[in-house]
Amino acid sequence: MNVTMDLSRLSRRSVLKGWLATGSVLLANTILAPKSHADRLDLSITPACGEDTGPTRSATEGPFYSENPPEKRDFRSDVDGPPVTLIGYVLSADCQPVPGAIVDLWHANHKGQYDNQGFKLRGYQKTDAQGRYYFETIRPAEYAGRTPHYHVKITLPAGRTLTTQLYFPDEPRNELDHLYDSALLMNVKTVSDGEIGRFDFVLG
C-alpha cells in the first residue's frame, strides 16, 4: 500500500512509533521509509546509499568532545529547547544495516553552550537489529562562527570510527560557517510538537 502521510499533524512520539513498527502505513513515501536510502523516497537531502554515492563524509570532532559519555537516548530531560527527534540508519557500503554500531551524539544547547563539566546533551546508543538509531533531543543554537549542528561519532562493531557533523536545512548561517558541508544536511520535517530529523550514515 503506497500512502503519503501529512506528518505535520502527528506528534514526534506517534511518528517514531510508526517508524519502529515494521510495515506501518506511516512508512510509505515519507521521511520514515525504511528503504529510502536506496529508493530516495522523500530523502533528497540525506545522502543515498548506492553505487553512485560514497560513504558519509567525515568532519572535525571540534574542541568540545567528552570521553566516556553515558549510554542514553533521551536528551530532552537535560535542558529546555525546541524538541527534535533524530532518527536514521547505520549502513554498510553495500547498503546493509549495521546492528550494534555505537552512535555517539553531542551538541550545544538552545543558547549555543556546551556542557563541558558533565554529560548534558551527550550520550550514545547502539543500533538495533535493523541498523536503526534514534535520539530525543533539542535543536541546538548557533554560536560564534558556527551554524546549528550536531556532532556524531559512529563506531562499527569491528572498531572503525567515523566522526562527522549534521546540519539543518535552510539555516541562514549555513553558508557562513567554514565547516558547513551540504552533504551532511539532515532531512528535517515539522510535526505537531517539534521536528523529526533523519540522517542515514553510510560507512565504507
XYZ file of N, CA, C and O in Angstrom:
816
model
N 0.846 -1.188 0.000
C 0.000 0.000 0.000
C 0.879 1.234 0.000
O 1.764 1.378 0.840
N 0.682 2.146 -0.906
C 1.530 3.318 -1.057
C 0.740 4.563 -0.684
O -0.073 5.060 -1.433
N 0.959 5.059 0.540
C 0.188 6.177 1.061
C 1.141 7.272 1.492
O 2.146 7.016 2.131
N 0.822 8.513 1.139
C 1.608 9.648 1.589
C 0.924 10.266 2.807
O -0.247 10.621 2.748
N 1.649 10.396 3.910
C 1.094 10.918 5.143
C 1.543 12.360 5.353
O 2.661 12.726 5.034
N 0.656 13.158 5.906
C 0.990 14.515 6.308
C 1.513 14.454 7.737
O 0.758 14.372 8.697
N 2.843 14.479 7.882
C 3.445 14.308 9.201
C 3.203 15.500 10.114
O 3.326 15.378 11.329
N 2.860 16.659 9.552
C 2.727 17.865 10.369
C 1.613 17.744 11.405
O 1.609 18.479 12.393
N 0.684 16.824 11.206
C -0.416 16.662 12.154
C -0.118 15.608 13.217
O -0.916 15.411 14.135
N 0.995 14.945 13.090
C 1.352 13.878 14.015
C 2.348 14.383 15.051
O 3.084 15.334 14.818
N 2.404 13.714 16.197
C 3.385 14.042 17.217
C 4.689 13.303 16.929
O 4.711 12.331 16.166
N 5.760 13.749 17.562
C 7.036 13.048 17.418
C 6.904 11.613 17.909
O 7.452 10.694 17.310
N 6.190 11.419 18.995
C 6.023 10.079 19.556
C 5.307 9.146 18.584
O 5.715 8.000 18.384
N 4.233 9.635 17.968
C 3.479 8.773 17.060
C 4.259 8.483 15.785
O 4.198 7.377 15.243
N 5.020 9.465 15.297
C 5.846 9.238 14.113
C 6.931 8.216 14.417
O 7.186 7.297 13.631
N 7.568 8.356 15.577
C 8.615 7.418 15.963
C 8.050 6.013 16.120
O 8.654 5.028 15.668
N 6.886 5.911 16.718
C 6.235 4.609 16.886
C 5.962 3.971 15.534
O 6.174 2.773 15.335
N 5.505 4.782 14.573
C 5.258 4.262 13.240
C 6.527 3.814 12.553
O 6.556 2.793 11.855
N 7.613 4.587 12.752
C 8.892 4.236 12.128
C 9.436 2.917 12.670
O 10.005 2.118 11.941
N 9.229 2.685 13.964
C 9.741 1.469 14.589
C 8.854 0.252 14.325
O 9.292 -0.878 14.516
N 7.618 0.500 13.884
C 6.684 -0.596 13.645
C 6.834 -1.100 12.215
O 6.506 -0.405 11.266
N 7.338 -2.278 12.036
C 7.561 -2.848 10.713
C 6.266 -2.912 9.924
O 5.242 -3.379 10.420
N 6.312 -2.404 8.688
C 5.155 -2.487 7.815
C 4.103 -1.431 8.064
O 3.045 -1.460 7.453
N 4.366 -0.486 8.950
C 3.353 0.526 9.232
C 3.063 1.368 7.999
O 3.940 1.703 7.226
N 1.797 1.747 7.816
C 1.399 2.595 6.694
C 2.091 3.951 6.774
O 2.254 4.643 5.772
N 2.537 4.351 7.960
C 3.224 5.633 8.103
C 4.532 5.675 7.336
O 5.058 6.738 7.059
N 5.054 4.514 7.002
C 6.385 4.468 6.425
C 6.422 4.818 4.943
O 7.441 5.254 4.432
N 5.334 4.621 4.230
C 5.368 4.764 2.782
C 5.467 6.227 2.362
O 4.737 7.074 2.844
N 6.389 6.499 1.450
C 6.539 7.828 0.848
C 6.736 8.948 1.869
O 6.236 10.035 1.683
N 7.416 8.678 2.952
C 7.680 9.709 3.942
C 9.143 9.686 4.329
O 9.924 8.843 3.881
N 9.500 10.601 5.202
C 10.842 10.660 5.772
C 11.205 9.347 6.466
O 12.369 9.046 6.688
N 10.183 8.529 6.780
C 10.398 7.318 7.564
C 10.543 6.062 6.728
O 10.687 4.981 7.271
N 10.503 6.177 5.411
C 10.539 4.987 4.556
C 11.752 4.121 4.880
O 12.875 4.593 4.863
N 11.555 2.827 5.175
C 12.653 2.008 5.661
C 13.752 1.758 4.647
O 14.883 1.485 5.006
N 13.453 1.873 3.337
C 14.481 1.665 2.321
C 14.762 2.941 1.550
O 15.230 2.907 0.421
N 14.509 4.065 2.169
C 14.651 5.338 1.468
C 16.095 5.630 1.098
O 16.365 6.397 0.187
N 17.058 5.012 1.802
C 18.453 5.212 1.443
C 18.741 4.649 0.058
O 19.661 5.091 -0.608
N 17.948 3.688 -0.384
C 18.129 3.138 -1.722
C 17.121 3.710 -2.714
O 17.447 3.989 -3.859
N 15.881 3.884 -2.250
C 14.807 4.314 -3.140
C 14.685 5.827 -3.262
O 13.982 6.314 -4.133
N 15.325 6.582 -2.368
C 15.300 8.034 -2.372
C 13.877 8.578 -2.236
O 13.516 9.568 -2.861
N 13.057 7.925 -1.406
C 11.695 8.386 -1.175
C 11.725 9.559 -0.199
O 11.974 9.392 0.978
N 11.477 10.759 -0.712
C 11.385 11.950 0.123
C 12.658 12.194 0.921
O 12.629 12.723 2.013
N 13.789 11.790 0.385
C 15.054 11.976 1.092
C 16.085 12.587 0.171
O 17.221 12.144 0.098
N 15.705 13.623 -0.545
C 16.635 14.229 -1.484
C 17.791 14.920 -0.785
O 18.830 15.164 -1.386
N 17.627 15.231 0.514
C 18.696 15.897 1.246
C 19.679 14.890 1.811
O 20.885 14.989 1.621
N 19.161 13.892 2.514
C 20.051 12.898 3.105
C 20.710 12.063 2.017
O 20.033 11.577 1.125
N 22.034 11.881 2.067
C 22.713 11.094 1.029
C 22.136 9.695 0.909
O 21.816 9.068 1.912
N 22.014 9.230 -0.313
C 21.514 7.884 -0.549
C 22.652 6.886 -0.401
O 23.810 7.246 -0.343
N 22.291 5.619 -0.348
C 23.282 4.550 -0.286
C 23.201 3.787 -1.596
O 22.160 3.260 -1.947
N 24.280 3.717 -2.334
C 24.278 3.024 -3.613
C 25.570 3.244 -4.367
O 26.513 3.851 -3.872
N 25.614 2.755 -5.600
C 26.838 2.785 -6.395
C 27.281 4.200 -6.731
O 28.469 4.457 -6.895
N 26.345 5.129 -6.833
C 26.690 6.477 -7.287
C 27.076 7.421 -6.153
O 27.373 8.588 -6.389
N 27.043 6.950 -4.935
C 27.384 7.805 -3.805
C 28.464 7.151 -2.962
O 28.534 5.933 -2.848
N 29.290 7.969 -2.368
C 30.323 7.451 -1.497
C 29.830 7.367 -0.068
O 28.668 7.651 0.233
N 30.708 6.996 0.844
C 30.332 6.945 2.254
C 30.093 8.340 2.814
O 30.478 9.350 2.212
N 29.457 8.399 3.971
C 29.212 9.673 4.640
C 30.535 10.383 4.910
O 31.506 9.779 5.360
N 30.553 11.683 4.634
C 31.788 12.444 4.799
C 32.118 12.666 6.268
O 31.241 12.862 7.096
N 33.395 12.672 6.549
C 33.847 12.967 7.908
C 33.918 14.475 8.112
O 33.889 15.254 7.157
N 34.002 14.882 9.372
C 34.149 16.292 9.727
C 34.906 16.354 11.043
O 34.993 15.374 11.786
N 35.423 17.519 11.345
C 36.230 17.673 12.539
C 35.440 17.363 13.810
O 34.246 17.648 13.903
N 36.112 16.793 14.781
C 35.488 16.492 16.067
C 35.165 17.760 16.835
O 34.176 17.831 17.553
N 35.990 18.788 16.691
C 35.801 20.025 17.440
C 36.390 19.924 18.836
O 36.836 18.855 19.266
N 36.386 21.024 19.573
C 37.067 21.066 20.868
C 36.235 20.608 22.059
O 36.725 20.592 23.180
N 34.968 20.235 21.841
C 34.069 20.042 22.976
C 33.656 18.592 23.212
O 32.668 18.346 23.908
N 34.390 17.626 22.665
C 34.038 16.229 22.907
C 34.469 15.801 24.304
O 35.535 16.195 24.782
N 33.623 15.014 24.977
C 33.943 14.455 26.295
C 34.032 12.938 26.195
O 33.115 12.292 25.674
N 35.126 12.387 26.687
C 35.312 10.933 26.658
C 34.316 10.233 27.594
O 33.844 10.808 28.576
N 34.020 8.981 27.254
C 33.192 8.100 28.076
C 31.806 8.666 28.397
O 31.393 8.737 29.565
N 31.055 9.070 27.375
C 29.689 9.551 27.618
C 28.797 8.405 28.087
O 29.106 7.231 27.863
N 27.673 8.701 28.720
C 26.759 7.652 29.175
C 25.946 7.073 28.022
O 25.781 7.715 26.982
N 25.432 5.889 28.228
C 24.513 5.298 27.255
C 23.121 5.866 27.508
O 22.528 5.632 28.564
N 22.604 6.650 26.578
C 21.267 7.213 26.715
C 20.776 7.693 25.360
O 21.575 7.990 24.471
N 19.468 7.772 25.226
C 18.877 8.316 24.001
C 18.005 9.527 24.303
O 17.638 10.258 23.396
N 17.662 9.752 25.581
C 16.798 10.869 25.955
C 17.637 12.036 26.447
O 18.147 12.022 27.568
N 17.795 13.052 25.595
C 18.487 14.281 25.978
C 17.496 15.369 26.413
O 17.897 16.400 26.928
N 16.208 15.112 26.189
C 15.201 16.133 26.445
C 15.123 16.502 27.920
O 14.762 17.622 28.268
N 15.443 15.567 28.797
C 15.386 15.846 30.228
C 16.599 16.638 30.710
O 16.624 17.098 31.852
N 17.594 16.823 29.840
C 18.806 17.555 30.231
C 18.586 19.063 30.273
O 19.069 19.744 31.176
N 17.898 19.598 29.269
C 17.762 21.051 29.117
C 16.454 21.381 28.419
O 15.812 20.511 27.836
N 16.077 22.654 28.457
C 14.955 23.140 27.662
C 15.427 23.414 26.232
O 16.619 23.580 25.985
N 14.489 23.480 25.319
C 14.824 23.816 23.945
C 13.820 23.238 22.981
O 13.013 22.365 23.343
N 13.820 23.697 21.728
C 12.888 23.190 20.714
C 13.107 21.693 20.481
O 14.217 21.287 20.147
N 12.091 20.856 20.679
C 12.279 19.411 20.617
C 12.538 18.883 19.207
O 11.908 19.305 18.237
N 13.479 17.954 19.126
C 13.816 17.268 17.877
C 13.970 15.784 18.177
O 14.617 15.404 19.160
N 13.368 14.941 17.352
C 13.638 13.508 17.381
C 14.536 13.199 16.193
O 14.150 13.436 15.039
N 15.735 12.710 16.466
C 16.708 12.396 15.429
C 16.704 10.903 15.191
O 16.871 10.114 16.134
N 16.475 10.499 13.945
C 16.371 9.078 13.598
C 17.255 8.767 12.390
O 17.686 9.670 11.666
N 17.496 7.489 12.178
C 18.215 7.091 10.978
C 18.756 5.676 11.074
O 18.476 4.940 12.031
N 19.534 5.318 10.047
C 20.168 4.012 9.954
C 21.685 4.183 9.924
O 22.188 5.213 9.483
N 22.386 3.150 10.355
C 23.805 2.996 10.054
C 23.909 1.862 9.053
O 23.425 0.749 9.305
N 24.501 2.153 7.892
C 24.532 1.212 6.773
C 25.961 0.960 6.327
O 26.836 1.827 6.438
N 26.187 -0.216 5.790
C 27.481 -0.538 5.187
C 27.529 0.030 3.775
O 26.526 0.520 3.254
N 28.691 -0.042 3.134
C 28.852 0.500 1.788
C 27.945 -0.198 0.774
O 27.589 0.396 -0.246
N 27.552 -1.444 1.053
C 26.637 -2.153 0.146
C 25.196 -2.067 0.629
O 24.366 -2.905 0.284
N 24.918 -1.037 1.438
C 23.552 -0.675 1.853
C 22.907 -1.666 2.815
O 21.681 -1.692 2.939
N 23.712 -2.437 3.517
C 23.165 -3.353 4.505
C 23.170 -2.702 5.884
O 24.115 -1.989 6.237
N 22.116 -2.912 6.681
C 22.086 -2.328 8.026
C 23.188 -2.904 8.909
O 23.561 -4.074 8.765
N 23.712 -2.072 9.788
C 24.777 -2.489 10.691
C 24.232 -2.506 12.118
O 24.110 -1.455 12.749
N 23.879 -3.677 12.640
C 23.434 -3.736 14.033
C 24.617 -3.589 14.984
O 25.741 -3.957 14.657
N 24.348 -3.058 16.170
C 25.377 -2.979 17.194
C 26.407 -1.890 16.990
O 27.409 -1.846 17.711
N 26.180 -0.976 16.043
C 27.100 0.157 15.870
C 26.825 1.180 16.967
O 25.682 1.403 17.356
N 27.873 1.805 17.473
C 27.729 2.825 18.507
C 27.534 4.182 17.847
O 28.353 4.606 17.026
N 26.451 4.862 18.188
C 26.153 6.201 17.692
C 26.305 7.155 18.882
O 25.505 7.123 19.806
N 27.334 7.979 18.848
C 27.698 8.886 19.944
C 27.358 10.307 19.507
O 27.892 10.808 18.522
N 26.437 10.956 20.234
C 25.921 12.275 19.854
C 26.248 13.289 20.937
O 26.130 13.006 22.130
N 26.657 14.491 20.523
C 26.803 15.604 21.466
C 26.586 16.913 20.722
O 26.839 17.015 19.529
N 26.102 17.933 21.448
C 25.830 19.210 20.782
C 25.569 20.309 21.804
O 25.425 20.060 23.014
N 25.498 21.542 21.301
C 25.230 22.709 22.143
C 23.760 22.755 22.546
O 22.908 22.085 21.947
N 23.463 23.583 23.543
C 22.081 23.745 23.980
C 21.376 24.855 23.201
O 21.908 25.349 22.192
N 20.210 25.272 23.655
C 19.420 26.276 22.943
C 20.002 27.682 23.064
O 19.482 28.618 22.462
N 21.092 27.808 23.828
C 21.798 29.083 23.926
C 23.174 29.028 23.253
O 23.956 29.965 23.349
N 23.468 27.919 22.598
C 24.755 27.769 21.931
C 25.884 27.397 22.860
O 27.053 27.592 22.521
N 25.558 26.804 24.011
C 26.566 26.452 25.009
C 26.675 24.934 25.146
O 25.674 24.220 25.097
N 27.911 24.452 25.362
C 28.159 23.035 25.622
C 28.320 22.807 27.128
O 28.848 23.667 27.845
N 27.896 21.645 27.587
C 28.167 21.242 28.968
C 29.530 20.548 28.981
O 29.644 19.386 28.594
N 30.538 21.251 29.428
C 31.889 20.698 29.467
C 32.279 20.182 30.849
O 33.419 19.750 31.051
N 31.329 20.218 31.792
C 31.585 19.715 33.136
C 30.898 18.370 33.378
O 31.327 17.599 34.233
N 29.839 18.116 32.643
C 29.086 16.879 32.814
C 28.691 16.304 31.460
O 29.407 16.468 30.472
N 27.522 15.679 31.411
C 27.122 14.978 30.188
C 25.720 15.369 29.732
O 24.990 14.549 29.177
N 25.348 16.640 29.947
C 24.098 17.112 29.375
C 24.252 17.217 27.863
O 25.260 17.718 27.365
N 23.250 16.729 27.143
C 23.261 16.713 25.670
C 24.456 15.930 25.134
O 25.034 16.261 24.107
N 24.779 14.856 25.842
C 25.859 13.953 25.437
C 25.436 12.531 25.766
O 24.914 12.265 26.854
N 25.673 11.618 24.851
C 25.359 10.230 25.125
C 25.469 9.384 23.867
O 25.645 9.893 22.765
N 25.374 8.070 24.063
C 25.457 7.158 22.923
C 24.399 6.073 23.053
O 23.826 5.855 24.118
N 24.171 5.401 21.949
C 23.350 4.206 21.928
C 23.869 3.286 20.846
O 24.691 3.683 20.013
N 23.400 2.036 20.844
C 23.770 1.079 19.808
C 22.591 0.870 18.866
O 21.438 0.872 19.286
N 22.899 0.713 17.589
C 21.839 0.450 16.620
C 21.186 -0.894 16.891
O 21.821 -1.828 17.396
N 19.895 -0.983 16.537
C 19.163 -2.228 16.761
C 19.463 -3.232 15.658
O 20.351 -3.017 14.817
N 18.732 -4.320 15.625
C 18.992 -5.396 14.662
C 18.800 -4.948 13.222
O 19.334 -5.557 12.296
N 18.035 -3.855 13.017
C 17.821 -3.318 11.672
C 18.733 -2.132 11.368
O 18.532 -1.441 10.372
N 19.699 -1.890 12.232
C 20.640 -0.803 11.994
C 20.102 0.571 12.324
O 20.680 1.576 11.926
N 19.009 0.654 13.095
C 18.365 1.928 13.384
C 18.870 2.528 14.697
O 19.226 1.803 15.630
N 18.823 3.859 14.754
C 19.089 4.589 15.988
C 18.067 5.711 16.101
O 17.481 6.134 15.102
N 17.839 6.200 17.307
C 17.077 7.438 17.459
C 17.432 8.105 18.790
O 17.796 7.448 19.764
N 17.359 9.429 18.791
C 17.580 10.236 19.984
C 16.420 11.215 20.144
O 15.926 11.764 19.162
N 16.022 11.455 21.392
C 15.091 12.527 21.722
C 15.927 13.687 22.247
O 16.534 13.577 23.319
N 15.991 14.789 21.512
C 16.887 15.871 21.885
C 16.262 17.226 21.550
O 15.030 17.338 21.486
N 17.089 18.239 21.371
C 16.611 19.583 21.056
C 17.362 20.115 19.841
O 18.379 19.551 19.428
N 16.872 21.209 19.313
C 17.583 21.902 18.239
C 18.623 22.825 18.883
O 18.271 23.720 19.656
N 19.900 22.632 18.576
C 20.935 23.497 19.154
C 20.916 24.876 18.513
O 20.483 25.041 17.376
N 21.416 25.859 19.251
C 21.501 27.217 18.726
C 22.845 27.431 18.043
O 23.809 26.696 18.272
N 22.912 28.452 17.209
C 24.188 28.860 16.638
C 25.041 29.511 17.720
O 24.539 29.934 18.757
N 26.336 29.543 17.478
C 27.226 30.307 18.347
C 28.330 30.876 17.473
O 28.324 30.668 16.249
N 29.268 31.596 18.057
C 30.254 32.358 17.286
C 30.899 31.511 16.189
O 31.611 30.552 16.465
N 30.619 31.881 14.941
C 31.237 31.211 13.807
C 30.597 29.907 13.370
O 30.978 29.348 12.347
N 29.612 29.410 14.115
C 29.025 28.110 13.792
C 27.515 28.187 13.640
O 26.818 28.771 14.455
N 27.042 27.555 12.595
C 25.616 27.360 12.381
C 25.144 26.214 13.276
O 25.973 25.415 13.737
N 23.840 26.072 13.560
C 23.371 24.948 14.389
C 23.787 23.600 13.796
O 23.667 23.370 12.592
N 24.274 22.707 14.653
C 24.770 21.416 14.167
C 24.817 20.399 15.302
O 24.842 20.753 16.472
N 24.822 19.129 14.905
C 25.060 18.017 15.819
C 26.441 17.431 15.522
O 26.850 17.343 14.359
N 27.130 16.996 16.568
C 28.364 16.223 16.418
C 28.027 14.744 16.595
O 27.254 14.381 17.490
N 28.635 13.895 15.789
C 28.360 12.459 15.868
C 29.638 11.665 15.626
O 30.449 12.023 14.764
N 29.795 10.591 16.399
C 30.800 9.568 16.114
C 30.065 8.249 15.916
O 29.227 7.872 16.741
N 30.364 7.561 14.828
C 29.797 6.238 14.565
C 30.937 5.231 14.648
O 31.910 5.321 13.885
N 30.826 4.270 15.547
C 31.854 3.243 15.688
C 31.253 1.888 15.344
O 30.277 1.452 15.972
N 31.820 1.245 14.331
C 31.330 -0.060 13.911
C 31.766 -1.140 14.890
O 32.756 -0.971 15.614
N 31.062 -2.278 14.925
C 31.464 -3.369 15.823
C 32.911 -3.807 15.611
O 33.570 -4.236 16.557
N 33.406 -3.665 14.388
C 34.791 -4.055 14.099
C 35.794 -3.017 14.588
O 37.004 -3.263 14.571
N 35.300 -1.839 14.991
C 36.187 -0.868 15.610
C 36.444 0.403 14.838
O 36.941 1.371 15.405
N 36.121 0.462 13.548
C 36.357 1.681 12.781
C 35.389 2.775 13.211
O 34.211 2.519 13.452
N 35.872 4.038 13.292
C 35.043 5.157 13.730
C 34.984 6.241 12.668
O 36.011 6.632 12.107
N 33.769 6.729 12.415
C 33.543 7.909 11.584
C 33.143 9.053 12.496
O 32.222 8.928 13.304
N 33.847 10.186 12.398
C 33.491 11.392 13.133
C 32.970 12.414 12.144
O 33.606 12.686 11.123
N 31.792 12.977 12.419
C 31.199 13.905 11.464
C 30.270 14.883 12.178
O 30.183 14.897 13.406
N 29.584 15.729 11.405
C 28.628 16.686 11.933
C 27.395 16.692 11.038
O 27.495 16.392 9.844
N 26.241 17.033 11.610
C 24.990 17.092 10.864
C 24.420 18.500 10.933
O 24.503 19.158 11.977
N 23.789 18.930 9.834
C 23.294 20.301 9.727
C 21.806 20.341 9.400
O 21.256 19.399 8.811
N 21.189 21.455 9.754
C 19.773 21.693 9.469
C 19.631 22.446 8.149
O 20.385 23.398 7.895
N 18.692 22.061 7.303
C 18.487 22.786 6.048
C 17.913 24.174 6.287
O 17.256 24.429 7.304
N 18.195 25.071 5.352
C 17.609 26.417 5.318
C 18.009 27.299 6.501
O 17.321 28.274 6.809
N 19.119 26.983 7.142
C 19.627 27.858 8.200
C 20.395 29.014 7.557
O 21.279 28.785 6.721
N 20.102 30.244 7.923
C 20.757 31.389 7.274
C 22.266 31.427 7.458
O 22.970 32.003 6.633
N 22.779 30.806 8.512
C 24.221 30.852 8.764
C 24.979 29.673 8.148
O 26.200 29.598 8.279
N 24.269 28.765 7.483
C 24.960 27.595 6.923
C 26.124 27.992 6.021
O 27.250 27.520 6.177
N 25.859 28.847 5.072
C 26.888 29.197 4.087
C 27.988 30.078 4.678
O 29.043 30.251 4.061
N 27.763 30.626 5.868
C 28.771 31.461 6.515
C 29.694 30.657 7.418
O 30.706 31.169 7.894
N 29.338 29.405 7.647
C 30.114 28.523 8.520
C 31.174 27.803 7.680
O 30.847 27.054 6.757
N 32.453 27.996 7.987
C 33.520 27.432 7.154
C 33.602 25.916 7.243
O 34.245 25.277 6.410
N 32.936 25.319 8.233
C 32.922 23.859 8.359
C 31.676 23.225 7.736
O 31.611 22.004 7.593
N 30.720 24.042 7.352
C 29.454 23.532 6.811
C 29.685 22.705 5.548
O 30.482 23.068 4.679
N 28.958 21.601 5.438
C 29.047 20.712 4.281
C 27.624 20.301 3.912
O 26.933 19.646 4.696
N 27.173 20.682 2.727
C 25.795 20.392 2.316
C 25.531 18.888 2.206
O 24.370 18.458 2.254
N 26.584 18.070 2.070
C 26.401 16.618 2.023
C 25.997 16.057 3.379
O 25.598 14.896 3.472
N 26.085 16.870 4.421
C 25.752 16.428 5.774
C 24.453 17.058 6.278
O 24.211 17.100 7.481
N 23.617 17.519 5.363
C 22.315 18.054 5.726
C 21.358 16.940 6.117
O 21.245 15.926 5.411
N 20.671 17.117 7.222
C 19.605 16.198 7.594
C 18.355 16.492 6.769
O 18.198 17.580 6.231
N 17.479 15.512 6.699
C 16.134 15.731 6.183
C 15.273 16.046 7.407
O 15.115 15.199 8.285
N 14.738 17.250 7.496
C 14.012 17.691 8.682
C 12.562 17.997 8.316
O 12.303 18.723 7.349
N 11.641 17.435 9.070
C 10.214 17.675 8.867
C 9.595 18.212 10.152
O 9.949 17.775 11.255
N 8.654 19.131 10.006
C 7.933 19.678 11.147
C 6.747 18.787 11.475
O 5.992 18.376 10.589
N 6.580 18.471 12.759
C 5.420 17.725 13.231
C 4.694 18.600 14.250
O 5.066 19.747 14.479
N 3.645 18.071 14.861
C 2.782 18.908 15.696
C 3.476 19.439 16.939
O 3.097 20.487 17.471
N 4.492 18.732 17.433
C 5.139 19.130 18.685
C 6.651 19.289 18.556
O 7.386 19.099 19.512
N 7.131 19.604 17.368
C 8.565 19.797 17.182
C 9.006 19.408 15.787
O 8.309 19.691 14.808
N 10.154 18.744 15.708
C 10.710 18.346 14.417
C 11.224 16.911 14.468
O 11.611 16.410 15.524
N 11.213 16.277 13.290
C 11.850 14.979 13.096
C 13.026 15.206 12.148
O 12.849 15.763 11.058
N 14.234 14.807 12.561
C 15.394 14.882 11.691
C 15.853 13.491 11.324
O 15.895 12.596 12.170
N 16.193 13.308 10.033
C 16.577 11.972 9.549
C 17.947 12.052 8.889
O 18.199 12.906 8.059
N 18.850 11.139 9.267
C 20.118 11.017 8.547
C 20.570 9.568 8.627
O 20.628 8.975 9.705
N 20.905 8.995 7.456
C 21.443 7.649 7.362
C 22.946 7.721 7.162
O 23.397 8.358 6.217
N 23.694 7.078 8.017
C 25.153 7.067 7.903
C 25.575 5.860 7.078
O 25.170 4.738 7.340
N 26.408 6.115 6.071
C 26.925 5.048 5.218
C 28.427 4.981 5.429
O 29.149 5.944 5.149
N 28.897 3.857 5.930
C 30.321 3.702 6.208
C 30.950 2.760 5.210
O 30.457 1.648 4.983
N 32.045 3.193 4.618
C 32.737 2.373 3.638
C 33.504 1.248 4.312
O 33.712 1.264 5.522
